[in-house]
Tab-separated table of C-alpha atoms in Angstrom:
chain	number	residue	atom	x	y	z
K	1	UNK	CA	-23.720	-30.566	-184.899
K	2	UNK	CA	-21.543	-33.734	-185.013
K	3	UNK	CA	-18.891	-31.918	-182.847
K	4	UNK	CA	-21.618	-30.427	-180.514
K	5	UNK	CA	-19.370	-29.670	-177.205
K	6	UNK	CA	-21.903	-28.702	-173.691
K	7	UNK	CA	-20.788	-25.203	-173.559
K	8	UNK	CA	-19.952	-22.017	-175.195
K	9	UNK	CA	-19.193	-19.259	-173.415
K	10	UNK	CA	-19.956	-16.395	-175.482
K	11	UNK	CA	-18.961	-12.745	-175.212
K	12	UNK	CA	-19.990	-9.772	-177.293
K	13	UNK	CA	-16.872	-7.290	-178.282
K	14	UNK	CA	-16.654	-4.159	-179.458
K	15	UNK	CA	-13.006	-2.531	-178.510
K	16	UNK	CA	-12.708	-4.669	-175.012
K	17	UNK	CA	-8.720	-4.711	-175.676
K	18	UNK	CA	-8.598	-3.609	-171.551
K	19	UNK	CA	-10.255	-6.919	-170.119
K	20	UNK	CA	-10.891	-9.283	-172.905
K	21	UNK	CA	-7.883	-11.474	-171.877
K	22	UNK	CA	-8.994	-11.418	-168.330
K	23	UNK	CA	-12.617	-12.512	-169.151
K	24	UNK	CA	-11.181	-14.783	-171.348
K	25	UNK	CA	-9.040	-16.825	-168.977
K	26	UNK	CA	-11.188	-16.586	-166.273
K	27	UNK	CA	-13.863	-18.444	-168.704
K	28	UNK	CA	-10.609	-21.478	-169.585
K	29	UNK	CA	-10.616	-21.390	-165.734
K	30	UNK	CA	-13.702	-22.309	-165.172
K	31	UNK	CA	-13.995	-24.995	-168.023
K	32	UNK	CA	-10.752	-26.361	-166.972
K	33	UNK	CA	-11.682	-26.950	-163.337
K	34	UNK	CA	-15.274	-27.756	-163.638
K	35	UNK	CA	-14.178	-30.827	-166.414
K	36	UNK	CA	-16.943	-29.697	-168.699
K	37	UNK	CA	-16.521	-29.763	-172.385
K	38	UNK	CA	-16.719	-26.355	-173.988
K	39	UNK	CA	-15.111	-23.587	-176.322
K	40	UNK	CA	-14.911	-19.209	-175.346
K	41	UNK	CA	-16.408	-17.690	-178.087
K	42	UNK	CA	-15.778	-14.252	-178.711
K	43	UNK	CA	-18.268	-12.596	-181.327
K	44	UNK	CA	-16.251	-9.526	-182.520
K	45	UNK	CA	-18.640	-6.367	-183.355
K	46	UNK	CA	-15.766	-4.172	-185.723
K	47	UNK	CA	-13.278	-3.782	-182.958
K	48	UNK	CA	-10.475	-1.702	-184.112
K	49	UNK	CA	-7.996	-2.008	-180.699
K	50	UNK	CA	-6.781	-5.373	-181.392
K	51	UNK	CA	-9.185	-7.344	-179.653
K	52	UNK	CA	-8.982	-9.814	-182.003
K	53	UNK	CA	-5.889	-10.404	-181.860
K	54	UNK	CA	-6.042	-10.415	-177.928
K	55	UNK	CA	-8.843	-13.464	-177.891
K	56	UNK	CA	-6.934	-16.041	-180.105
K	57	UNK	CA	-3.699	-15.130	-178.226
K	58	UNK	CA	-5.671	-15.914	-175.483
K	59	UNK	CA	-7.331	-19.281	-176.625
K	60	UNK	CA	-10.594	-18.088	-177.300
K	61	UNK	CA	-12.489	-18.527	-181.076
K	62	UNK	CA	-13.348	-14.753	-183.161
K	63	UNK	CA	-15.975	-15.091	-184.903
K	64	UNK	CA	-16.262	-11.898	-187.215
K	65	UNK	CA	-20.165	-10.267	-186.791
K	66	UNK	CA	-20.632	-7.594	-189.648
K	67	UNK	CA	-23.806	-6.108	-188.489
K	68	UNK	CA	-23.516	-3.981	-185.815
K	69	UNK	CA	-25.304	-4.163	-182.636
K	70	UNK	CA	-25.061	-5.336	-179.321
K	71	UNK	CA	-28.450	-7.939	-180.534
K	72	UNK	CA	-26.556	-8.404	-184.011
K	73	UNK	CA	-23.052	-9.732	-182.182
K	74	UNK	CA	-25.094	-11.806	-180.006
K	75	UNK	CA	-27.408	-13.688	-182.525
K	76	UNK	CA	-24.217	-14.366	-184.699
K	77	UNK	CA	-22.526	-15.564	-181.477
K	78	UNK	CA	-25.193	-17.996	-180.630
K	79	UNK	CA	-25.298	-19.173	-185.206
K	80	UNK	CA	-21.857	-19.975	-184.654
K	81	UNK	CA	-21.678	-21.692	-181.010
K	82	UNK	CA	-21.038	-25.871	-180.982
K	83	UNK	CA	-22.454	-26.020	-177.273
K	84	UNK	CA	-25.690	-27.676	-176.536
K	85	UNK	CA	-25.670	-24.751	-173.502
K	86	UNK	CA	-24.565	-21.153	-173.896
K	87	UNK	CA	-23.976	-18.761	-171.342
K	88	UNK	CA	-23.169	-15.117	-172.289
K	89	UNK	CA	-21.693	-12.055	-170.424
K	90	UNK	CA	-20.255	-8.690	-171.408
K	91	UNK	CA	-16.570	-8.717	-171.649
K	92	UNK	CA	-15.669	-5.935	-169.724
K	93	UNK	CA	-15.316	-7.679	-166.486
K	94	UNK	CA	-17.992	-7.037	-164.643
K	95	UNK	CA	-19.069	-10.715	-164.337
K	96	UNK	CA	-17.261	-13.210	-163.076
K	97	UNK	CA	-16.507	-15.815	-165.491
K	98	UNK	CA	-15.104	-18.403	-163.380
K	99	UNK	CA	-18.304	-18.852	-161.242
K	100	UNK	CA	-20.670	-20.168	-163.526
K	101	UNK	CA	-21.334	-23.615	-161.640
K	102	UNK	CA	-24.626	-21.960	-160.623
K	103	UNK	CA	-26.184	-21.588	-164.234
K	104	UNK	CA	-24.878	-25.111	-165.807
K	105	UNK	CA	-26.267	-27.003	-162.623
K	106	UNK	CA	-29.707	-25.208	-163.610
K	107	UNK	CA	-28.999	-25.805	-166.966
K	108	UNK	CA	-28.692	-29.209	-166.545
K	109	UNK	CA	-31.573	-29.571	-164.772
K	110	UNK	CA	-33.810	-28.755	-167.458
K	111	UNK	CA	-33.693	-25.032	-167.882
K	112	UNK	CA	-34.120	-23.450	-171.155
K	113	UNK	CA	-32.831	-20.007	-170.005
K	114	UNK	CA	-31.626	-19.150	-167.142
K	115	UNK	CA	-31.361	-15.387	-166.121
K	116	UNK	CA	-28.969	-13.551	-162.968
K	117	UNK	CA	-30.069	-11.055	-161.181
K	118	UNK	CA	-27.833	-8.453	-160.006
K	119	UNK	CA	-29.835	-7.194	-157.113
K	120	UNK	CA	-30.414	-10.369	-155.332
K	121	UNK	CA	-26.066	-11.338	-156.034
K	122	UNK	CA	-25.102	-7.838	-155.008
K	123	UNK	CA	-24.137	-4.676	-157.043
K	124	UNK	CA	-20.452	-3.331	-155.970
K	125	UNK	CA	-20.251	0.298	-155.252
K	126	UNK	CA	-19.886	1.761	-158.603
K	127	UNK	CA	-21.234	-0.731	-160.766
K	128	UNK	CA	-24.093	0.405	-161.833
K	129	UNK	CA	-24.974	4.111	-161.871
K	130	UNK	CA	-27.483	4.994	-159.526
K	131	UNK	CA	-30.249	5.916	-162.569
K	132	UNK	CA	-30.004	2.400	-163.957
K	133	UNK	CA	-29.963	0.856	-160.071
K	134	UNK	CA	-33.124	2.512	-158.211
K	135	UNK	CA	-35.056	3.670	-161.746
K	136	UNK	CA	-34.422	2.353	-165.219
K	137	UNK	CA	-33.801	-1.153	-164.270
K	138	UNK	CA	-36.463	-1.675	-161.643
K	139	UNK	CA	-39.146	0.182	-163.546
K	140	UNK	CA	-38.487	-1.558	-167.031
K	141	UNK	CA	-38.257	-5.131	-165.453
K	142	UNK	CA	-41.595	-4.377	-163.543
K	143	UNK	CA	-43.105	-3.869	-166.560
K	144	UNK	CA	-41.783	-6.964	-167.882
K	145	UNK	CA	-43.197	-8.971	-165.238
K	146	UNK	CA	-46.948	-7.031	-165.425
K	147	UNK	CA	-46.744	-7.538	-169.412
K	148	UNK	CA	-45.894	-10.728	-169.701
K	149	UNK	CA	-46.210	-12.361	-166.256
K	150	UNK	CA	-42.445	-13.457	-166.082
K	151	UNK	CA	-40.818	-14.194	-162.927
K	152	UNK	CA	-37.743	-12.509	-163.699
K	153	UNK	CA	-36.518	-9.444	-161.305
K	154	UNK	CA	-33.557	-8.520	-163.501
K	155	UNK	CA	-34.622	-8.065	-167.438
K	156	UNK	CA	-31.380	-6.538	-168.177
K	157	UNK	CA	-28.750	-8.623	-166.381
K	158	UNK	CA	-26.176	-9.339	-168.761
K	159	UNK	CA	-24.888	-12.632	-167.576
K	160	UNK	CA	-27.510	-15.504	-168.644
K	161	UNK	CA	-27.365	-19.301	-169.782
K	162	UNK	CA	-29.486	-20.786	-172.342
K	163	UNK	CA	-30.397	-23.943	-174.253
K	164	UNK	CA	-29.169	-22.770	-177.597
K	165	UNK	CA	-31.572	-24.993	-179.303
K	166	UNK	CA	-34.517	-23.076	-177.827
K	167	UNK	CA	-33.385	-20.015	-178.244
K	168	UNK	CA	-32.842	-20.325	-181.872
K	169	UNK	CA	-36.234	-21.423	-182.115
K	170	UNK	CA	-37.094	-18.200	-180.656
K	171	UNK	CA	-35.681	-16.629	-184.108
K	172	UNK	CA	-34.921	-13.278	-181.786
K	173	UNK	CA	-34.745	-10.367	-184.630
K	174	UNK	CA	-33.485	-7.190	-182.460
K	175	UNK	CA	-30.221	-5.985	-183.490
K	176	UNK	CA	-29.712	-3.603	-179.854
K	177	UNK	CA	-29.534	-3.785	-176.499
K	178	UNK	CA	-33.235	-4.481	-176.729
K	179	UNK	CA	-32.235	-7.963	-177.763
K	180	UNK	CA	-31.920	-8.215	-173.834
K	181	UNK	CA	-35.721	-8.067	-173.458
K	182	UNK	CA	-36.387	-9.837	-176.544
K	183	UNK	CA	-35.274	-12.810	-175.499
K	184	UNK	CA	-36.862	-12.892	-171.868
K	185	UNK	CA	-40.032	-11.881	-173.228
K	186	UNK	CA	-40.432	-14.316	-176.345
K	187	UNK	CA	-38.497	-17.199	-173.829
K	188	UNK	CA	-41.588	-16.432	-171.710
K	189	UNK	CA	-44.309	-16.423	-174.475
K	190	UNK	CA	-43.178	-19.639	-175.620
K	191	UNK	CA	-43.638	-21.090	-171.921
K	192	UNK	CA	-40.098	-22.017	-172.143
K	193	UNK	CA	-38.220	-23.035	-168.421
K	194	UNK	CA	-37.050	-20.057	-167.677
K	195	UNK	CA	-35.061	-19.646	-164.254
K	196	UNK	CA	-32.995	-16.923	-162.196
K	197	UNK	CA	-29.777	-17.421	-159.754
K	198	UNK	CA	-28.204	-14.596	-158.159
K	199	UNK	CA	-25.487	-12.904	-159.632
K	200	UNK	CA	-22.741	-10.205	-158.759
K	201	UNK	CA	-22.096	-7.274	-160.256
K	202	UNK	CA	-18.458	-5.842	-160.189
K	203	UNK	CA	-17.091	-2.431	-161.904
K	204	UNK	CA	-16.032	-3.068	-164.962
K	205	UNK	CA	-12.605	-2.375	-165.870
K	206	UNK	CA	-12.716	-0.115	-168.868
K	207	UNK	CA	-11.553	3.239	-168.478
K	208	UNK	CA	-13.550	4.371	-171.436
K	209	UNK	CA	-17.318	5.167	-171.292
K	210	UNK	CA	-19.800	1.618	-171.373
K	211	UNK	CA	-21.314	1.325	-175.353
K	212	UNK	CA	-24.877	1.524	-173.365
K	213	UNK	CA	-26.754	4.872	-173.918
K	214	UNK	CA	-28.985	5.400	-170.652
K	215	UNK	CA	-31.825	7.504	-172.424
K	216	UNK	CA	-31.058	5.742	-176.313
K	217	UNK	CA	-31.268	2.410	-174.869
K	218	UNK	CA	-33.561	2.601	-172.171
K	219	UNK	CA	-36.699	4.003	-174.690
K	220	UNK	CA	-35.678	1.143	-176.956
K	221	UNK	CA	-36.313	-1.437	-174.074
K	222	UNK	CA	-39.294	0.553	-173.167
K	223	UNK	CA	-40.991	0.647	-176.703
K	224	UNK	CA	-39.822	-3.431	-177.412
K	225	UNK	CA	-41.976	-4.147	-174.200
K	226	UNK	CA	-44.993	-1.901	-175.549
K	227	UNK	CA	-44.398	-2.978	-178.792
K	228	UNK	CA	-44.487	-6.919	-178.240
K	229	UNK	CA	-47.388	-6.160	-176.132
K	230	UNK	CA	-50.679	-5.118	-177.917
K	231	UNK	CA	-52.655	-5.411	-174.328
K	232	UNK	CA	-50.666	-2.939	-172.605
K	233	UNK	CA	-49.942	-0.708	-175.720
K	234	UNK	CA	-53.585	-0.447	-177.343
K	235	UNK	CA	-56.084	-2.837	-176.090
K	236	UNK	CA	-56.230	-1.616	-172.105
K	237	UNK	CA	-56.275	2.025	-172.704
K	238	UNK	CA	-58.639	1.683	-175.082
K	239	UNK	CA	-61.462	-0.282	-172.912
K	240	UNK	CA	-60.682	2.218	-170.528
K	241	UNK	CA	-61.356	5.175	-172.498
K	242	UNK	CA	-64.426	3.237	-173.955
K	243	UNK	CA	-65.931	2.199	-171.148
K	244	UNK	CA	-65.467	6.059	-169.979
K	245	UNK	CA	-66.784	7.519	-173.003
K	246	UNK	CA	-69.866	5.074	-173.086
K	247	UNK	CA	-70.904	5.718	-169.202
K	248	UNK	CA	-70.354	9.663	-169.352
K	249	UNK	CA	-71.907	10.071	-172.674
K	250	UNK	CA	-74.454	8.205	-170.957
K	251	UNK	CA	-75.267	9.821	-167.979
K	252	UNK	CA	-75.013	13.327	-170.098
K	253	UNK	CA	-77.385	12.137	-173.007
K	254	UNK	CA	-80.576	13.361	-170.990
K	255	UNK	CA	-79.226	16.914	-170.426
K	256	UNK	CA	-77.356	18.729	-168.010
K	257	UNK	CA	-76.122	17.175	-164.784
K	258	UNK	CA	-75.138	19.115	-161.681
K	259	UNK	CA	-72.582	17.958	-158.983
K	260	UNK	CA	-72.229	20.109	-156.406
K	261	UNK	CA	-70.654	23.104	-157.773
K	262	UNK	CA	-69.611	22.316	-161.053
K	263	UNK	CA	-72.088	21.631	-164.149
K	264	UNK	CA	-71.639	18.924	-166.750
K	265	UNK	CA	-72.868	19.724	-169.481
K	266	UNK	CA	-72.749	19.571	-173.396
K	267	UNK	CA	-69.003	20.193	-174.001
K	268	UNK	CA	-68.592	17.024	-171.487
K	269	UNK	CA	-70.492	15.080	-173.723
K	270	UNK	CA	-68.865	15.579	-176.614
K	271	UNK	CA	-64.999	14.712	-174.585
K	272	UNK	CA	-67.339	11.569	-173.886
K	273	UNK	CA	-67.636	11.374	-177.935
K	274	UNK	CA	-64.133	11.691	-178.525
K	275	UNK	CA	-63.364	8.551	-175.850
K	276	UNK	CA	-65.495	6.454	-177.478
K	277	UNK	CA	-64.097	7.067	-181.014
K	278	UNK	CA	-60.377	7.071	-179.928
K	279	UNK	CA	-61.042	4.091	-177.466
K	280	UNK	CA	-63.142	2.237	-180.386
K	281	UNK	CA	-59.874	3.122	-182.472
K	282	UNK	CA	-57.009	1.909	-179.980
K	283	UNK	CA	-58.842	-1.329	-179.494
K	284	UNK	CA	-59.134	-1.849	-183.041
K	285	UNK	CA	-55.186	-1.248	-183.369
K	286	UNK	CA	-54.930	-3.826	-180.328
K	287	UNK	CA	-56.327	-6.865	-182.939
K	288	UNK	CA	-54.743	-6.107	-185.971
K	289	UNK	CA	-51.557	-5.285	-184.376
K	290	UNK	CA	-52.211	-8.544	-182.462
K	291	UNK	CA	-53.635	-10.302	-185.601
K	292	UNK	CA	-50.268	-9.215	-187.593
K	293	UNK	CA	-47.562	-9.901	-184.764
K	294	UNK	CA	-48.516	-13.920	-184.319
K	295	UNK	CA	-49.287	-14.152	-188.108
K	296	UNK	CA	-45.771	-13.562	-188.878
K	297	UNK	CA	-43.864	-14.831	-186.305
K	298	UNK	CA	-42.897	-11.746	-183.903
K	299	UNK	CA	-45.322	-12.752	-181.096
K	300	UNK	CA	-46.115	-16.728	-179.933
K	301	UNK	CA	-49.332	-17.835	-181.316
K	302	UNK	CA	-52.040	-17.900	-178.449
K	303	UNK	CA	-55.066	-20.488	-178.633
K	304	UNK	CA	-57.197	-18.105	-176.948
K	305	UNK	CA	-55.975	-15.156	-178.698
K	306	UNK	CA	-56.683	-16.981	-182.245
K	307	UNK	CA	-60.066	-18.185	-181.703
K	308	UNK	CA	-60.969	-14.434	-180.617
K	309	UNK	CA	-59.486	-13.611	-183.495
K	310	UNK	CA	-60.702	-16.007	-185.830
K	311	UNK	CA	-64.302	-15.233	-184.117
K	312	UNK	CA	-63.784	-11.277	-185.745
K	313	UNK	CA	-64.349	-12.224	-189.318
K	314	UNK	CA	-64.680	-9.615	-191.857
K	315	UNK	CA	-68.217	-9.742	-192.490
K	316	UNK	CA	-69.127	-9.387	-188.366
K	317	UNK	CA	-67.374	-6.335	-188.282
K	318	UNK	CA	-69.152	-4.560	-191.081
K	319	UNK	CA	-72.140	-5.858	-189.747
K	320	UNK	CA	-71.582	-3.958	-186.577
K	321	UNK	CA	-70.030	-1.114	-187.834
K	322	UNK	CA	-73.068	-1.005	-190.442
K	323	UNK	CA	-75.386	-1.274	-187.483
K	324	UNK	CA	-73.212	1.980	-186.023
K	325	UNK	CA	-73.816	3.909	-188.505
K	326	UNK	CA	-77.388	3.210	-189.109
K	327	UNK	CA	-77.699	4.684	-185.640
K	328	UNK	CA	-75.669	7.531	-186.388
K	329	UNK	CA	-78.328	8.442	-189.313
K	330	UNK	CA	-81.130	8.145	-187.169
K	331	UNK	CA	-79.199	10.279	-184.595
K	332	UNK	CA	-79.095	12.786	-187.231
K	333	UNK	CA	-82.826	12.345	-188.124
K	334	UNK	CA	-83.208	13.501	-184.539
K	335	UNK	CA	-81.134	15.976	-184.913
K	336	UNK	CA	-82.612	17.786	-187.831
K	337	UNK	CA	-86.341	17.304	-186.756
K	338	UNK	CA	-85.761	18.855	-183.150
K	339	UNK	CA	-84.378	22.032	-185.481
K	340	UNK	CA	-87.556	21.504	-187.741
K	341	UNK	CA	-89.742	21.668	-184.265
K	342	UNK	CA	-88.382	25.075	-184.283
K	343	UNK	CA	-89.111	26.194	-187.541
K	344	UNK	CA	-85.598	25.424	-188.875
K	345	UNK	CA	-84.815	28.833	-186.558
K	346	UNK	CA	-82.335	29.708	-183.781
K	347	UNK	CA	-81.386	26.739	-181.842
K	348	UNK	CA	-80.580	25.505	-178.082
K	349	UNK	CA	-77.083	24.731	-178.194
K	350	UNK	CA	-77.354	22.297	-174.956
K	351	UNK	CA	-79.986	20.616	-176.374
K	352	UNK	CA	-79.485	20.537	-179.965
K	353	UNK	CA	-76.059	19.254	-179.859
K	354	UNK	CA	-76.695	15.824	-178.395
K	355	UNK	CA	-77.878	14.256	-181.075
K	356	UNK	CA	-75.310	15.424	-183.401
K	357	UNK	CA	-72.549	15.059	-181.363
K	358	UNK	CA	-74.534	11.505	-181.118
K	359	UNK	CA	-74.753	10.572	-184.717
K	360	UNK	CA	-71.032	11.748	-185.770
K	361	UNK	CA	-69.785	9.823	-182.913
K	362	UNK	CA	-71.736	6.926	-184.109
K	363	UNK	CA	-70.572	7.348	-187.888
K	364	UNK	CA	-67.463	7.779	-187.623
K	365	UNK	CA	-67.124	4.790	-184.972
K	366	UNK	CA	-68.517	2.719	-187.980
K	367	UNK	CA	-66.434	3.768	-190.606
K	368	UNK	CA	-63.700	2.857	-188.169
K	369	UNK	CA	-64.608	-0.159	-187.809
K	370	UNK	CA	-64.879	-0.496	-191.513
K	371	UNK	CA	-61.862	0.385	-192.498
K	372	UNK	CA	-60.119	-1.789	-189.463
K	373	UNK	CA	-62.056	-4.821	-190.755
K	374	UNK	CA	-60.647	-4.626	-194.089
K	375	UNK	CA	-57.280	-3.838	-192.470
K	376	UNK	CA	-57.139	-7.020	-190.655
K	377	UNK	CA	-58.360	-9.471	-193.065
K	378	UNK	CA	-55.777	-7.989	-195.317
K	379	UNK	CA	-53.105	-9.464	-193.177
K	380	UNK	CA	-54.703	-12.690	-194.179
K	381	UNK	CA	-54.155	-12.337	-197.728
K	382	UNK	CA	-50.381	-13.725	-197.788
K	383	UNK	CA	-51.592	-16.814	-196.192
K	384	UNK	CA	-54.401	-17.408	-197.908
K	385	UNK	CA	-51.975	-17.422	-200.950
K	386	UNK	CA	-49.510	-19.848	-198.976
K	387	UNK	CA	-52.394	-22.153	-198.854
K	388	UNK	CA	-53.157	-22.140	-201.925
K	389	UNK	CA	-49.850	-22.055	-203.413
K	390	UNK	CA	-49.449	-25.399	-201.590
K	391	UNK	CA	-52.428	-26.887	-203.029
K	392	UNK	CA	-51.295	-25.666	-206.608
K	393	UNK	CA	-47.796	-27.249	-205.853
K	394	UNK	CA	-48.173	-30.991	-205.184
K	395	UNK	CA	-45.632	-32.261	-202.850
K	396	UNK	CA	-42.947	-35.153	-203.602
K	397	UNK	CA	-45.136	-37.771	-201.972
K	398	UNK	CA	-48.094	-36.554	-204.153
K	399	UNK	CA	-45.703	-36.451	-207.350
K	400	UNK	CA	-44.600	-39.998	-206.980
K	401	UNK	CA	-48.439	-41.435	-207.179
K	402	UNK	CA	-49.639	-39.757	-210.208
K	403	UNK	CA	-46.346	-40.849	-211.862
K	404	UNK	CA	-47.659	-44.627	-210.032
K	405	UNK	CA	-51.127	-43.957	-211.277
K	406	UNK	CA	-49.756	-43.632	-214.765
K	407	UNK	CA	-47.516	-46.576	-215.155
């Protein structure tokens, strides 16, 4: 940008017509006295109050978003900002935009984003309702930081400065208030500097409800942090039922075991079954939803990740999935001779079960894996035809010699 200033200020509007001009001159304030160069920046969402009209009477530049969405008004925002550095906050007064000295210091220090955090800067009485204060908040940014292993205490605070460079990089694609989360998690991911100041919280000044939807908004955060995480959503519950399936079916494969009152016996062993198969299928979710995510850009790429990855080729997997349901056969063989032993008569239930409950477990664990192989590598196939669409298409450079090597 030739006319790059150091800071936008950017706030998201839908209908603000109450506080916009006070949020707006506090933000002029704070430019003004601080001597940095910069530019408000409203990003209009459809208001229909005048809020418009309010910010450019006020000094501040609309830019129109047509999308709607909290995420939507933001990511047009930050398109349209001239600063090198953008901090954003909600424009209904709840943040103070004349104290922002604390975020551009950090900022200029090196930060790519830098997040408040309204519990550590104090929440005035009747800021926050007390669901959001001691349960959504808390519990969804704790799961943030056990997720992704992000230092930040507030996911949700609204007030936060970035590089704008490095978050466009980011290419952020939520359109909600999940764009929130979106960009702490994939500013983490990257191993960008990301940083947290204090920050107060004060009532807003609307006398209308907030846009935010506790229940709406809070499953949406909820399901972008499961979502963007494979481990959590697939992979870990799946070793776990696995590894439970494996050692009881184990254990119960002999016959009958006794522990103190209660008897285990061949209805245990075939939950056991059912672990394995769902934990063999949850895992196999875990890769190709992993496998898919980094392919196409929603998560960072992961060295370790893609050599795992790379590592689970297409013929590996059939060859253990083959190997699966050879057992499963054999199982079965087992199965029908200890009937034939009896003269293909009445049968013992306990012990007649186990190896059939055996071999479909095994079979259908194979097939599984089958069909999850050829899943995955499918996910391949539009880069395989990248490659050799680029191979088939000789670049400029290329061009130019064969014209050389004919003249």
């Amino acid at each position: 940008m030739a006319d790059q200033l150091e800071l936008t200020i950017l706030m998201p509007c839908l209908n603000e017509a109450e506080t916009l001009a006070t949020c707006i001159a506090k933000a002029r304030s704070f430019l003004a006295s601080s001597g940095i160069a910069g530019e408000v920046l409203i990003a209009d969402n459809g208001s229909t109050d005048g809020s418009r009209e309010i910010a450019e009477a006020a000094g501040a530049i609309v830019v129109a978003i047509e999308q709607r969405g909290y995420g939507a008004a933001l990511a047009g925002g930050i398109e349209a900002a001239r600063g090198r550095y953008v901090i954003m906050g909600d424009a209904d007064d709840s943040y103070d935009f004349s104290r922002l000295d604390a975020f551009v210091a950090q900022l200029r220090a090196g930060a790519d984003l830098v997040m408040g955090n309204r519990f550590a800067g104090g929440i005035a009485p009747g800021a926050m309702p007390w669901l959001h204060r001691f349960v959504g908040n808390p519990v969804l940014s704790s799961l943030g930081r056990l997720f992704f292993r992000t230092p930040i205490g507030d996911f949700h605070c609204g007030l936060r400065g970035f590089s704008r460079d490095a978050i466009l990089r980011l290419n952020l694609r939520t359109t909600g208030m999940e764009f929130a989360s979106e960009m702490v998690v994939k500013a983490t991911l990257s191993q960008l500097d990301v940083r947290e100041v204090p920050t107060k919280l004060a009532k807003d000044g609307r006398s209308r409800p907030p846009h935010l939807r506790s229940f709406r908004d809070g499953w949406r955060h909820l399901r972008f942090l499961l979502l963007f995480s494979p481990r959590w959503l697939f992979l870990y519950p799946g070793i776990a039922l696995l590894w439970v399936g494996l050692v009881v079916g184990a254990i119960l494969l002999p016959g009958p075991v006794r522990l103190g009152g209660v008897s285990f016996d061949v209805h245990t062993f075939l939950v056991a079954a059912l672990c394995v198969i769902v934990g063999l299928q949850s895992i196999s979710f875990a890769v190709i939803g992993r496998r898919f995510a980094s392919r196409y850009g929603f998560i960072p790429r992961s060295d370790t990740y893609d050599r795992l990855l790379e590592a689970l080729t297409l013929e590996r997997i059939l060859l253990v999935a083959i190997l699966l349901m050879l057992t499963g056969f054999a199982a079965l063989v087992w199965g029908v001779g200890e009937w034939a032993a009896r003269d293909f008569g009445a049968l013992n239930a306990s012990r007649t079960m186990r190896p059939v409950i055996l071999a479909m477990t095994a079979l259908v664990s194979g097939f599984q894996m089958m069909m999850s192989g050829f899943m995955s590598s499918m996910i391949n196939i539009p880069i395989y035809e990248r490659r050799l669409a680029e191979v088939a298409t000789p670049s400029a450079s290329q061009q130019r010699h064969r014209e050389m090597d004919r003249t």
